């Protein structure tokens, strides 16, 4: 991935002597690490701190000459995942979603549980037709596909989808300029 | 809910979710809409053979029938996203770099990180210029020629002179020396920036080196304490410098595909504007 003459492992070996090598590793992987932490479910507000703690651990280990197994990249993400887990354990657990009961097992940190519960409620407020159109569109069906399946016009599909979207945005308190999903 | 009508745009739409960090939210929405509960250990078996292509060229490397599957199997979507963030190639670097706010988040993260590192580990900007400019310029094929030449002369040796041999612009030893007033300090920064125009490289390796050196000057500017400036000026200067650095990076990227004279002209314009911005700030209250 890096046309640079220095591999990640070359740079890692230099970190104890040269901060520029550490800066380059950070430049190469910090955005990935942040994305990885978000996929792991850490709230965006916590990601900068977890990322920083990860890099501080990496720096300390490399500077101490601690060897890592395999590739630097894999090791970095392992350190990031562990740091994120440790941070999450220290956090106060958020309310659980409807689909998980406290008796079901150890309490899990569910950062998106509240949002999911709200969306579930809002989605339930749509008409049957609106839910059907939304579901099919988010299965990857095109507007003409949905129109054929439901025996309505493409314009009706688009209008229904648009109306459902507006209802959901209103229900979720999302502004028109801030879509529910990307 | 902004899913594109055109199936061909689905891959890009999903990639936007991956690189923007919104993919977790998207998966949660898809679970609700499809009536699913989170899976403990989603399998990547269905994608395994196609993942190398997705690492190289993005999600458009997946067969067309697999893309909609990501929508109906949101836990697989998360697993694929995680895999690509960890193992994806330069394509994903470029996608991540283009995500709104990503470059700023990384730059801010680095600033915070350098403040958090133990004091004796934080070396002043300018130390080990060799590896620094090699690293910054390295993603560009054109820099390879410079690299070979430099390594042959001076392989991996930290310079005794912390300023290295790049003593122009904001890398001059006195670039951030105190000045009697904020206006004089800012004006001196503008004057130093204009050192850019003292050399007019017209081939790619030389231009890559020159832009990279200017960019390093931005790093030095970000690291300096700018004691003569009030806090508001310091914050403005650092914020502007990050923007300038980003624009220089864009020119370095363009150097791979565009005529060096065009890139040099564009860099001239950037330097002119930043110099004007400094002088204008100096003239302000």
Tab-separated table of C-alpha atoms in Angstrom:
chain	number	residue	atom	x	y	z
A	1	UNK	CA	0.000	0.000	0.000
A	2	UNK	CA	2.924	2.325	0.451
A	3	UNK	CA	5.127	3.029	-2.538
A	4	UNK	CA	7.505	4.508	0.046
A	5	UNK	CA	10.885	2.803	0.214
A	6	UNK	CA	10.281	2.301	3.914
A	7	UNK	CA	8.021	-0.508	4.961
A	8	UNK	CA	5.918	-0.170	8.054
A	9	UNK	CA	8.323	-2.507	9.778
A	10	UNK	CA	11.330	-0.366	8.744
A	11	UNK	CA	9.637	2.642	10.265
A	12	UNK	CA	8.617	0.789	13.408
A	13	UNK	CA	12.238	-0.195	13.942
A	14	UNK	CA	13.261	3.474	13.733
A	15	UNK	CA	10.681	4.898	16.106
A	16	UNK	CA	12.997	4.792	19.098
A	17	UNK	CA	15.502	6.997	17.294
A	18	UNK	CA	13.414	9.133	15.051
A	19	UNK	CA	10.077	10.768	15.653
A	20	UNK	CA	9.639	11.339	11.934
A	21	UNK	CA	9.263	7.587	11.517
A	22	UNK	CA	6.505	7.572	14.106
A	23	UNK	CA	4.865	10.548	12.403
A	24	UNK	CA	4.853	8.648	9.123
A	25	UNK	CA	3.247	5.577	10.700
A	26	UNK	CA	0.621	7.847	12.204
A	27	UNK	CA	0.035	9.507	8.833
A	28	UNK	CA	-0.369	6.144	7.151
A	29	UNK	CA	-2.758	4.565	9.598
A	30	UNK	CA	-4.538	7.013	11.860
A	31	UNK	CA	-7.518	7.496	9.542
A	32	UNK	CA	-7.856	3.741	9.158
A	33	UNK	CA	-7.567	3.231	12.883
A	34	UNK	CA	-10.291	5.811	13.518
A	35	UNK	CA	-12.576	4.141	10.976
A	36	UNK	CA	-11.838	0.749	12.486
A	37	UNK	CA	-12.737	1.987	15.975
A	38	UNK	CA	-16.024	3.397	14.696
A	39	UNK	CA	-16.872	0.104	13.004
A	40	UNK	CA	-16.150	-1.565	16.327
A	41	UNK	CA	-18.937	0.558	17.783
A	42	UNK	CA	-17.051	3.169	19.739
A	43	UNK	CA	-18.896	6.481	19.809
A	44	UNK	CA	-17.346	9.095	17.518
A	45	UNK	CA	-16.725	11.354	20.508
A	46	UNK	CA	-14.536	8.653	22.105
A	47	UNK	CA	-12.572	7.752	19.001
A	48	UNK	CA	-9.947	10.552	19.210
A	49	UNK	CA	-9.036	9.529	22.745
A	50	UNK	CA	-8.887	5.823	21.945
A	51	UNK	CA	-6.790	6.549	18.882
A	52	UNK	CA	-4.399	8.666	20.907
A	53	UNK	CA	-4.102	6.044	23.649
A	54	UNK	CA	-3.420	3.419	21.005
A	55	UNK	CA	-0.629	5.450	19.443
A	56	UNK	CA	0.885	6.219	22.832
A	57	UNK	CA	0.976	2.492	23.625
A	58	UNK	CA	2.467	1.732	20.233
A	59	UNK	CA	5.096	4.414	20.718
A	60	UNK	CA	6.005	3.178	24.195
A	61	UNK	CA	6.271	-0.437	23.048
A	62	UNK	CA	8.338	0.376	19.985
A	63	UNK	CA	10.597	2.696	21.908
A	64	UNK	CA	11.145	-0.010	24.502
A	65	UNK	CA	12.196	-2.333	21.701
A	66	UNK	CA	9.223	-4.604	22.268
A	67	UNK	CA	8.862	-7.006	19.373
A	68	UNK	CA	5.532	-7.577	17.665
A	69	UNK	CA	4.525	-10.646	15.768
A	70	UNK	CA	3.674	-10.426	12.101
A	71	UNK	CA	3.057	-7.154	10.367
A	72	UNK	CA	2.984	-3.768	12.034
A	73	UNK	CA	-0.434	-3.043	10.621
A	74	UNK	CA	-2.087	-6.090	12.151
A	75	UNK	CA	-0.400	-5.410	15.463
A	76	UNK	CA	-1.546	-1.784	15.449
A	77	UNK	CA	-5.175	-2.778	14.969
A	78	UNK	CA	-4.850	-5.382	17.717
A	79	UNK	CA	-3.526	-2.740	20.093
A	80	UNK	CA	-6.342	-0.432	18.952
A	81	UNK	CA	-9.013	-3.085	19.503
A	82	UNK	CA	-7.679	-3.871	22.982
A	83	UNK	CA	-7.419	-0.210	23.890
A	84	UNK	CA	-10.984	0.338	22.732
A	85	UNK	CA	-12.212	-2.612	24.774
A	86	UNK	CA	-10.423	-1.332	27.882
A	87	UNK	CA	-11.872	2.139	27.377
A	88	UNK	CA	-15.381	0.778	26.870
A	89	UNK	CA	-15.162	-1.223	30.088
A	90	UNK	CA	-14.470	1.953	32.008
A	91	UNK	CA	-17.466	3.663	30.452
A	92	UNK	CA	-20.864	3.653	32.132
A	93	UNK	CA	-23.041	1.166	30.233
A	94	UNK	CA	-25.798	2.703	28.149
A	95	UNK	CA	-29.375	1.435	28.284
A	96	UNK	CA	-29.893	-1.810	26.443
A	97	UNK	CA	-32.045	-2.173	23.378
A	98	UNK	CA	-35.347	-3.990	23.399
A	99	UNK	CA	-33.786	-7.039	21.865
A	100	UNK	CA	-31.439	-7.733	24.766
A	101	UNK	CA	-32.610	-8.413	28.281
A	102	UNK	CA	-30.352	-8.052	31.311
A	103	UNK	CA	-31.006	-11.691	32.169
A	104	UNK	CA	-29.661	-12.831	28.829
A	105	UNK	CA	-26.080	-12.628	29.960
A	106	UNK	CA	-23.341	-10.182	30.908
A	107	UNK	CA	-24.324	-6.628	30.164
A	108	UNK	CA	-22.921	-5.487	26.844
A	109	UNK	CA	-21.970	-2.004	25.888
A	110	UNK	CA	-24.371	-1.121	23.083
A	111	UNK	CA	-23.585	2.329	21.780
A	112	UNK	CA	-26.243	2.232	19.077
A	113	UNK	CA	-28.951	0.513	21.081
A	114	UNK	CA	-30.831	3.695	21.930
A	115	UNK	CA	-30.703	4.961	18.368
A	116	UNK	CA	-31.860	1.592	17.085
A	117	UNK	CA	-34.761	1.587	19.516
A	118	UNK	CA	-35.810	5.048	18.351
A	119	UNK	CA	-35.499	4.092	14.716
A	120	UNK	CA	-37.499	0.945	15.384
A	121	UNK	CA	-40.247	3.038	16.893
A	122	UNK	CA	-40.184	5.570	14.042
A	123	UNK	CA	-40.089	2.870	11.382
A	124	UNK	CA	-43.118	1.276	12.997
A	125	UNK	CA	-44.941	4.572	12.545
A	126	UNK	CA	-44.778	4.325	8.747
A	127	UNK	CA	-47.655	2.942	6.712
A	128	UNK	CA	-47.419	-0.645	5.438
A	129	UNK	CA	-46.795	0.621	1.915
A	130	UNK	CA	-44.083	2.997	3.054
A	131	UNK	CA	-42.339	0.267	5.031
A	132	UNK	CA	-42.570	-2.080	2.080
A	133	UNK	CA	-40.989	0.450	-0.277
A	134	UNK	CA	-38.231	1.377	2.180
A	135	UNK	CA	-37.432	-2.259	2.869
A	136	UNK	CA	-37.217	-3.140	-0.807
A	137	UNK	CA	-35.112	-0.099	-1.663
A	138	UNK	CA	-32.740	-0.977	1.170
A	139	UNK	CA	-32.505	-4.509	-0.129
A	140	UNK	CA	-30.884	-2.958	-3.156
A	141	UNK	CA	-33.928	-3.061	-5.448
A	142	UNK	CA	-34.083	-0.208	-7.925
A	143	UNK	CA	-37.066	2.083	-8.210
A	144	UNK	CA	-38.300	0.321	-11.399
A	145	UNK	CA	-37.854	-3.079	-9.684
A	146	UNK	CA	-39.946	-1.983	-6.741
A	147	UNK	CA	-42.536	-0.458	-9.038
A	148	UNK	CA	-42.860	-3.732	-10.958
A	149	UNK	CA	-43.084	-5.818	-7.815
A	150	UNK	CA	-45.711	-3.633	-6.168
A	151	UNK	CA	-47.506	-2.891	-9.457
A	152	UNK	CA	-47.286	0.862	-9.040
A	153	UNK	CA	-45.508	3.529	-11.040
A	154	UNK	CA	-41.884	4.493	-10.523
A	155	UNK	CA	-43.026	7.980	-9.575
A	156	UNK	CA	-45.214	6.518	-6.869
A	157	UNK	CA	-42.282	4.509	-5.542
A	158	UNK	CA	-40.087	7.595	-5.444
A	159	UNK	CA	-42.790	9.678	-3.811
A	160	UNK	CA	-43.518	7.008	-1.218
A	161	UNK	CA	-39.840	6.574	-0.450
A	162	UNK	CA	-39.367	10.323	-0.154
A	163	UNK	CA	-42.376	10.637	2.124
A	164	UNK	CA	-41.154	7.793	4.327
A	165	UNK	CA	-37.743	9.406	4.534
A	166	UNK	CA	-39.222	12.719	5.620
A	167	UNK	CA	-41.366	11.011	8.239
A	168	UNK	CA	-38.371	9.175	9.626
A	169	UNK	CA	-36.261	12.314	9.656
A	170	UNK	CA	-38.957	14.219	11.472
A	171	UNK	CA	-39.457	11.406	13.952
A	172	UNK	CA	-35.721	11.075	14.574
A	173	UNK	CA	-35.194	14.812	14.763
A	174	UNK	CA	-32.847	14.825	11.794
A	175	UNK	CA	-32.759	17.924	9.626
A	176	UNK	CA	-33.202	17.724	5.878
A	177	UNK	CA	-29.528	18.515	5.382
A	178	UNK	CA	-28.429	15.739	7.683
A	179	UNK	CA	-29.399	12.385	6.243
A	180	UNK	CA	-30.115	9.401	8.450
A	181	UNK	CA	-27.425	7.464	6.656
A	182	UNK	CA	-24.676	8.524	4.283
B	1	UNK	CA	-32.177	6.543	3.120
B	2	UNK	CA	-30.007	8.272	0.559
B	3	UNK	CA	-29.431	5.013	-1.264
B	4	UNK	CA	-28.823	5.759	-4.947
B	5	UNK	CA	-31.297	4.734	-7.619
B	6	UNK	CA	-28.489	3.637	-9.888
B	7	UNK	CA	-27.200	0.191	-8.840
B	8	UNK	CA	-23.810	1.137	-10.252
B	9	UNK	CA	-23.547	3.838	-7.608
B	10	UNK	CA	-24.260	1.450	-4.743
B	11	UNK	CA	-20.602	0.506	-4.236
B	12	UNK	CA	-19.559	4.119	-3.910
B	13	UNK	CA	-22.443	4.849	-1.564
B	14	UNK	CA	-21.423	1.999	0.708
B	15	UNK	CA	-17.786	3.052	0.553
B	16	UNK	CA	-18.803	6.541	1.646
B	17	UNK	CA	-20.374	4.941	4.697
B	18	UNK	CA	-17.207	2.957	5.416
B	19	UNK	CA	-14.760	5.849	5.127
B	20	UNK	CA	-16.982	8.424	6.830
B	21	UNK	CA	-17.419	6.225	9.885
B	22	UNK	CA	-21.183	6.088	9.370
B	23	UNK	CA	-21.259	2.415	8.475
B	24	UNK	CA	-22.119	1.367	12.012
B	25	UNK	CA	-25.142	3.635	11.959
B	26	UNK	CA	-26.124	2.389	8.532
B	27	UNK	CA	-25.906	-1.209	9.738
B	28	UNK	CA	-28.109	-0.357	12.721
B	29	UNK	CA	-30.680	1.205	10.399
B	30	UNK	CA	-30.595	-1.777	8.065
B	31	UNK	CA	-31.103	-4.148	10.989
B	32	UNK	CA	-34.225	-2.274	12.038
B	33	UNK	CA	-35.631	-2.113	8.524
B	34	UNK	CA	-34.962	-5.769	7.804
B	35	UNK	CA	-36.014	-6.933	11.269
B	36	UNK	CA	-32.649	-8.418	12.163
B	37	UNK	CA	-30.762	-8.747	15.424
B	38	UNK	CA	-26.988	-8.355	15.665
B	39	UNK	CA	-25.031	-11.487	14.840
B	40	UNK	CA	-22.239	-12.526	17.180
B	41	UNK	CA	-19.762	-13.679	14.558
B	42	UNK	CA	-20.710	-12.779	11.025
B	43	UNK	CA	-19.082	-14.951	8.404
B	44	UNK	CA	-17.129	-13.545	5.509
B	45	UNK	CA	-17.267	-16.817	3.594
B	46	UNK	CA	-19.487	-15.407	0.860
B	47	UNK	CA	-16.985	-12.632	0.151
B	48	UNK	CA	-13.688	-14.345	0.819
B	49	UNK	CA	-12.635	-15.004	-2.727
B	50	UNK	CA	-13.564	-11.469	-3.785
B	51	UNK	CA	-11.988	-9.557	-0.929
B	52	UNK	CA	-8.573	-9.150	-2.574
B	53	UNK	CA	-10.282	-7.326	-5.452
B	54	UNK	CA	-12.196	-5.122	-3.016
B	55	UNK	CA	-8.918	-4.339	-1.258
B	56	UNK	CA	-7.485	-3.135	-4.561
B	57	UNK	CA	-10.360	-1.384	-6.303
B	58	UNK	CA	-13.041	-0.931	-3.677
B	59	UNK	CA	-16.469	-2.476	-3.336
B	60	UNK	CA	-16.997	-2.308	-7.086
B	61	UNK	CA	-14.621	-5.276	-7.084
B	62	UNK	CA	-17.358	-7.408	-5.559
B	63	UNK	CA	-19.740	-9.256	-7.889
B	64	UNK	CA	-22.984	-7.363	-8.469
B	65	UNK	CA	-25.060	-9.912	-6.606
B	66	UNK	CA	-22.948	-9.553	-3.472
B	67	UNK	CA	-23.407	-5.800	-3.063
B	68	UNK	CA	-27.137	-5.988	-2.255
B	69	UNK	CA	-26.301	-8.812	0.145
B	70	UNK	CA	-24.358	-6.288	2.218
B	71	UNK	CA	-27.607	-4.358	2.619
B	72	UNK	CA	-29.587	-7.335	3.809
B	73	UNK	CA	-26.759	-8.697	5.980
B	74	UNK	CA	-25.622	-5.619	7.899
B	75	UNK	CA	-23.334	-7.587	10.190
B	76	UNK	CA	-21.492	-8.841	7.150
B	77	UNK	CA	-21.309	-5.243	5.979
B	78	UNK	CA	-19.556	-4.348	9.226
B	79	UNK	CA	-17.204	-7.310	8.948
B	80	UNK	CA	-16.319	-6.405	5.370
B	81	UNK	CA	-15.799	-2.766	6.365
B	82	UNK	CA	-13.513	-3.800	9.200
B	83	UNK	CA	-11.538	-6.057	6.900
B	84	UNK	CA	-11.097	-3.379	4.247
B	85	UNK	CA	-10.059	-0.732	6.749
B	86	UNK	CA	-7.392	-3.087	8.043
B	87	UNK	CA	-6.233	-4.711	4.837
B	88	UNK	CA	-7.310	-2.415	1.996
B	89	UNK	CA	-4.660	-1.051	-0.326
B	90	UNK	CA	-3.893	2.434	-1.669
B	91	UNK	CA	-7.414	2.741	-3.059
B	92	UNK	CA	-8.726	2.824	0.489
B	93	UNK	CA	-6.022	5.247	1.588
B	94	UNK	CA	-7.254	7.626	-1.084
B	95	UNK	CA	-10.906	7.109	-0.132
B	96	UNK	CA	-10.124	7.716	3.532
B	97	UNK	CA	-8.067	10.794	2.722
B	98	UNK	CA	-10.984	12.192	0.739
B	99	UNK	CA	-13.553	11.661	3.471
B	100	UNK	CA	-14.880	14.959	4.864
B	101	UNK	CA	-12.885	16.047	7.879
B	102	UNK	CA	-10.562	13.047	7.797
B	103	UNK	CA	-7.335	14.901	7.059
B	104	UNK	CA	-8.121	17.470	9.709
B	105	UNK	CA	-8.894	14.750	12.271
B	106	UNK	CA	-5.565	13.053	11.590
B	107	UNK	CA	-3.682	16.376	11.753
B	108	UNK	CA	-5.400	17.304	14.993
B	109	UNK	CA	-4.707	13.820	16.324
B	110	UNK	CA	-1.031	14.215	15.577
B	111	UNK	CA	-0.909	17.603	17.282
B	112	UNK	CA	-2.568	16.155	20.375
B	113	UNK	CA	-0.330	13.134	20.289
B	114	UNK	CA	2.885	15.129	20.171
B	115	UNK	CA	1.674	17.075	23.190
B	116	UNK	CA	0.948	13.846	25.040
B	117	UNK	CA	4.263	12.158	24.300
B	118	UNK	CA	6.848	12.316	27.077
B	119	UNK	CA	8.703	15.621	26.773
B	120	UNK	CA	12.086	14.039	26.143
B	121	UNK	CA	10.632	12.092	23.230
B	122	UNK	CA	9.294	15.076	21.384
B	123	UNK	CA	12.037	16.282	19.164
B	124	UNK	CA	11.791	19.656	17.602
B	125	UNK	CA	10.631	19.881	14.052
B	126	UNK	CA	13.681	19.842	11.865
B	127	UNK	CA	15.270	16.818	13.469
B	128	UNK	CA	16.094	14.092	11.024
B	129	UNK	CA	14.978	16.016	8.020
B	130	UNK	CA	16.176	13.250	5.774
B	131	UNK	CA	13.629	10.665	6.763
B	132	UNK	CA	11.011	13.327	7.223
B	133	UNK	CA	11.082	14.561	3.652
B	134	UNK	CA	11.565	11.091	2.321
B	135	UNK	CA	8.447	10.022	4.163
B	136	UNK	CA	6.314	12.930	3.124
B	137	UNK	CA	7.386	12.785	-0.471
B	138	UNK	CA	7.572	9.035	-0.655
B	139	UNK	CA	4.056	8.305	-1.830
B	140	UNK	CA	4.949	9.879	-5.084
B	141	UNK	CA	6.656	7.842	-7.660
B	142	UNK	CA	8.596	10.834	-8.846
B	143	UNK	CA	10.314	11.136	-5.492
B	144	UNK	CA	11.924	7.758	-5.962
B	145	UNK	CA	14.657	9.228	-8.113
B	146	UNK	CA	15.560	11.747	-5.456
B	147	UNK	CA	15.451	9.076	-2.847
B	148	UNK	CA	17.941	6.843	-4.572
B	149	UNK	CA	20.333	9.728	-5.034
B	150	UNK	CA	20.131	10.794	-1.433
B	151	UNK	CA	20.444	7.314	-0.010
B	152	UNK	CA	23.565	6.697	-2.020
B	153	UNK	CA	25.126	9.797	-0.594
B	154	UNK	CA	23.945	9.622	2.969
B	155	UNK	CA	22.056	6.486	3.970
B	156	UNK	CA	19.987	6.718	7.145
B	157	UNK	CA	22.215	9.098	8.991
B	158	UNK	CA	20.750	11.737	11.228
B	159	UNK	CA	22.299	15.049	10.496
B	160	UNK	CA	24.413	16.822	13.045
B	161	UNK	CA	22.757	20.028	12.000
B	162	UNK	CA	19.135	19.758	13.093
B	163	UNK	CA	18.113	22.011	10.242
B	164	UNK	CA	19.649	19.594	7.758
B	165	UNK	CA	20.441	21.104	4.413
B	166	UNK	CA	16.981	22.585	3.989
B	167	UNK	CA	17.643	26.092	5.192
B	168	UNK	CA	15.049	28.143	3.428
B	169	UNK	CA	11.585	29.398	4.172
B	170	UNK	CA	10.200	28.340	7.506
B	171	UNK	CA	13.026	25.893	7.986
B	172	UNK	CA	15.638	28.612	8.358
B	173	UNK	CA	17.199	28.606	11.824
B	174	UNK	CA	15.777	32.042	12.598
B	175	UNK	CA	12.416	31.567	10.912
B	176	UNK	CA	10.548	31.844	14.201
B	177	UNK	CA	12.907	34.142	16.043
B	178	UNK	CA	11.135	36.667	18.270
B	179	UNK	CA	10.143	39.990	16.732
B	180	UNK	CA	9.237	43.215	18.508
B	181	UNK	CA	5.597	43.153	17.416
B	182	UNK	CA	3.069	40.668	16.139
B	183	UNK	CA	2.901	42.552	12.840
B	184	UNK	CA	6.633	42.257	12.311
B	185	UNK	CA	6.564	38.586	13.261
B	186	UNK	CA	3.774	37.798	10.790
B	187	UNK	CA	5.431	39.885	8.094
B	188	UNK	CA	8.660	37.976	8.614
B	189	UNK	CA	6.769	34.719	8.178
B	190	UNK	CA	5.379	36.044	4.896
B	191	UNK	CA	8.874	37.072	3.772
B	192	UNK	CA	10.229	33.628	4.628
B	193	UNK	CA	7.416	31.953	2.707
B	194	UNK	CA	8.444	33.942	-0.363
B	195	UNK	CA	11.757	32.060	-0.348
B	196	UNK	CA	9.722	29.570	-2.354
B	197	UNK	CA	10.186	31.728	-5.428
B	198	UNK	CA	13.983	31.724	-5.207
B	199	UNK	CA	14.221	28.393	-7.001
B	200	UNK	CA	12.139	27.431	-10.006
B	201	UNK	CA	12.448	23.652	-10.454
B	202	UNK	CA	10.863	22.437	-13.651
B	203	UNK	CA	11.303	18.679	-13.421
B	204	UNK	CA	9.189	16.403	-11.277
B	205	UNK	CA	11.801	15.151	-8.781
B	206	UNK	CA	13.132	18.635	-8.080
B	207	UNK	CA	9.666	20.114	-7.787
B	208	UNK	CA	8.524	17.280	-5.495
B	209	UNK	CA	11.519	17.957	-3.280
B	210	UNK	CA	10.891	21.693	-3.235
B	211	UNK	CA	7.177	21.343	-2.373
B	212	UNK	CA	7.988	18.722	0.241
B	213	UNK	CA	10.489	21.072	1.842
B	214	UNK	CA	7.893	23.832	1.935
B	215	UNK	CA	5.436	21.412	3.484
B	216	UNK	CA	8.014	20.549	6.143
B	217	UNK	CA	8.208	24.249	6.836
B	218	UNK	CA	4.494	24.078	7.654
B	219	UNK	CA	5.249	21.255	10.086
B	220	UNK	CA	7.958	23.388	11.667
B	221	UNK	CA	5.556	26.313	11.855
B	222	UNK	CA	2.946	24.130	13.553
B	223	UNK	CA	5.496	22.899	16.090
B	224	UNK	CA	6.937	26.328	16.935
B	225	UNK	CA	5.536	28.264	19.911
B	226	UNK	CA	5.238	31.693	18.212
B	227	UNK	CA	5.695	33.470	21.521
B	228	UNK	CA	5.405	36.971	20.036
B	229	UNK	CA	1.859	36.283	18.897
B	230	UNK	CA	-1.306	36.569	20.963
B	231	UNK	CA	-3.268	33.335	21.390
B	232	UNK	CA	-5.819	34.306	18.734
B	233	UNK	CA	-3.085	34.877	16.149
B	234	UNK	CA	-1.403	31.611	17.090
B	235	UNK	CA	-4.666	29.689	16.671
B	236	UNK	CA	-5.333	31.405	13.334
B	237	UNK	CA	-1.809	30.700	12.133
B	238	UNK	CA	-1.957	27.008	12.991
B	239	UNK	CA	-5.393	26.593	11.463
B	240	UNK	CA	-4.270	28.295	8.250
B	241	UNK	CA	-1.053	26.312	8.186
B	242	UNK	CA	-2.929	23.028	8.270
B	243	UNK	CA	-4.976	24.205	5.295
B	244	UNK	CA	-1.871	25.275	3.403
B	245	UNK	CA	-0.230	21.950	4.157
B	246	UNK	CA	-3.273	20.145	2.758
B	247	UNK	CA	-3.104	22.207	-0.416
B	248	UNK	CA	0.582	21.406	-0.809
B	249	UNK	CA	-0.251	17.720	-0.423
B	250	UNK	CA	-2.775	18.089	-3.224
B	251	UNK	CA	-0.094	19.532	-5.475
B	252	UNK	CA	2.273	16.691	-4.621
B	253	UNK	CA	-0.433	14.235	-5.588
B	254	UNK	CA	-1.115	16.068	-8.850
B	255	UNK	CA	2.560	15.893	-9.670
B	256	UNK	CA	2.140	12.226	-10.463
B	257	UNK	CA	-0.197	12.929	-13.339
B	258	UNK	CA	0.084	16.571	-14.294
B	259	UNK	CA	2.661	18.702	-15.992
B	260	UNK	CA	5.211	19.956	-13.428
B	261	UNK	CA	4.966	23.508	-14.733
B	262	UNK	CA	1.229	23.522	-14.051
B	263	UNK	CA	1.825	22.147	-10.559
B	264	UNK	CA	4.498	24.751	-9.915
B	265	UNK	CA	2.161	27.518	-11.074
B	266	UNK	CA	-0.559	26.225	-8.785
B	267	UNK	CA	1.896	26.068	-5.896
B	268	UNK	CA	3.000	29.613	-6.712
B	269	UNK	CA	-0.606	30.687	-6.311
B	270	UNK	CA	-0.892	28.917	-2.971
B	271	UNK	CA	2.268	30.542	-1.655
B	272	UNK	CA	1.161	33.947	-2.927
B	273	UNK	CA	-2.167	33.608	-1.186
B	274	UNK	CA	-0.689	32.439	2.084
B	275	UNK	CA	1.835	35.227	2.002
B	276	UNK	CA	-0.951	37.732	1.391
B	277	UNK	CA	-2.973	36.216	4.200
B	278	UNK	CA	-0.046	36.649	6.596
B	279	UNK	CA	0.489	40.267	5.550
B	280	UNK	CA	-3.193	41.007	5.782
B	281	UNK	CA	-3.303	39.505	9.270
B	282	UNK	CA	-0.230	41.544	10.187
B	283	UNK	CA	-1.972	44.706	9.052
B	284	UNK	CA	-5.084	43.900	11.068
B	285	UNK	CA	-5.662	44.907	14.658
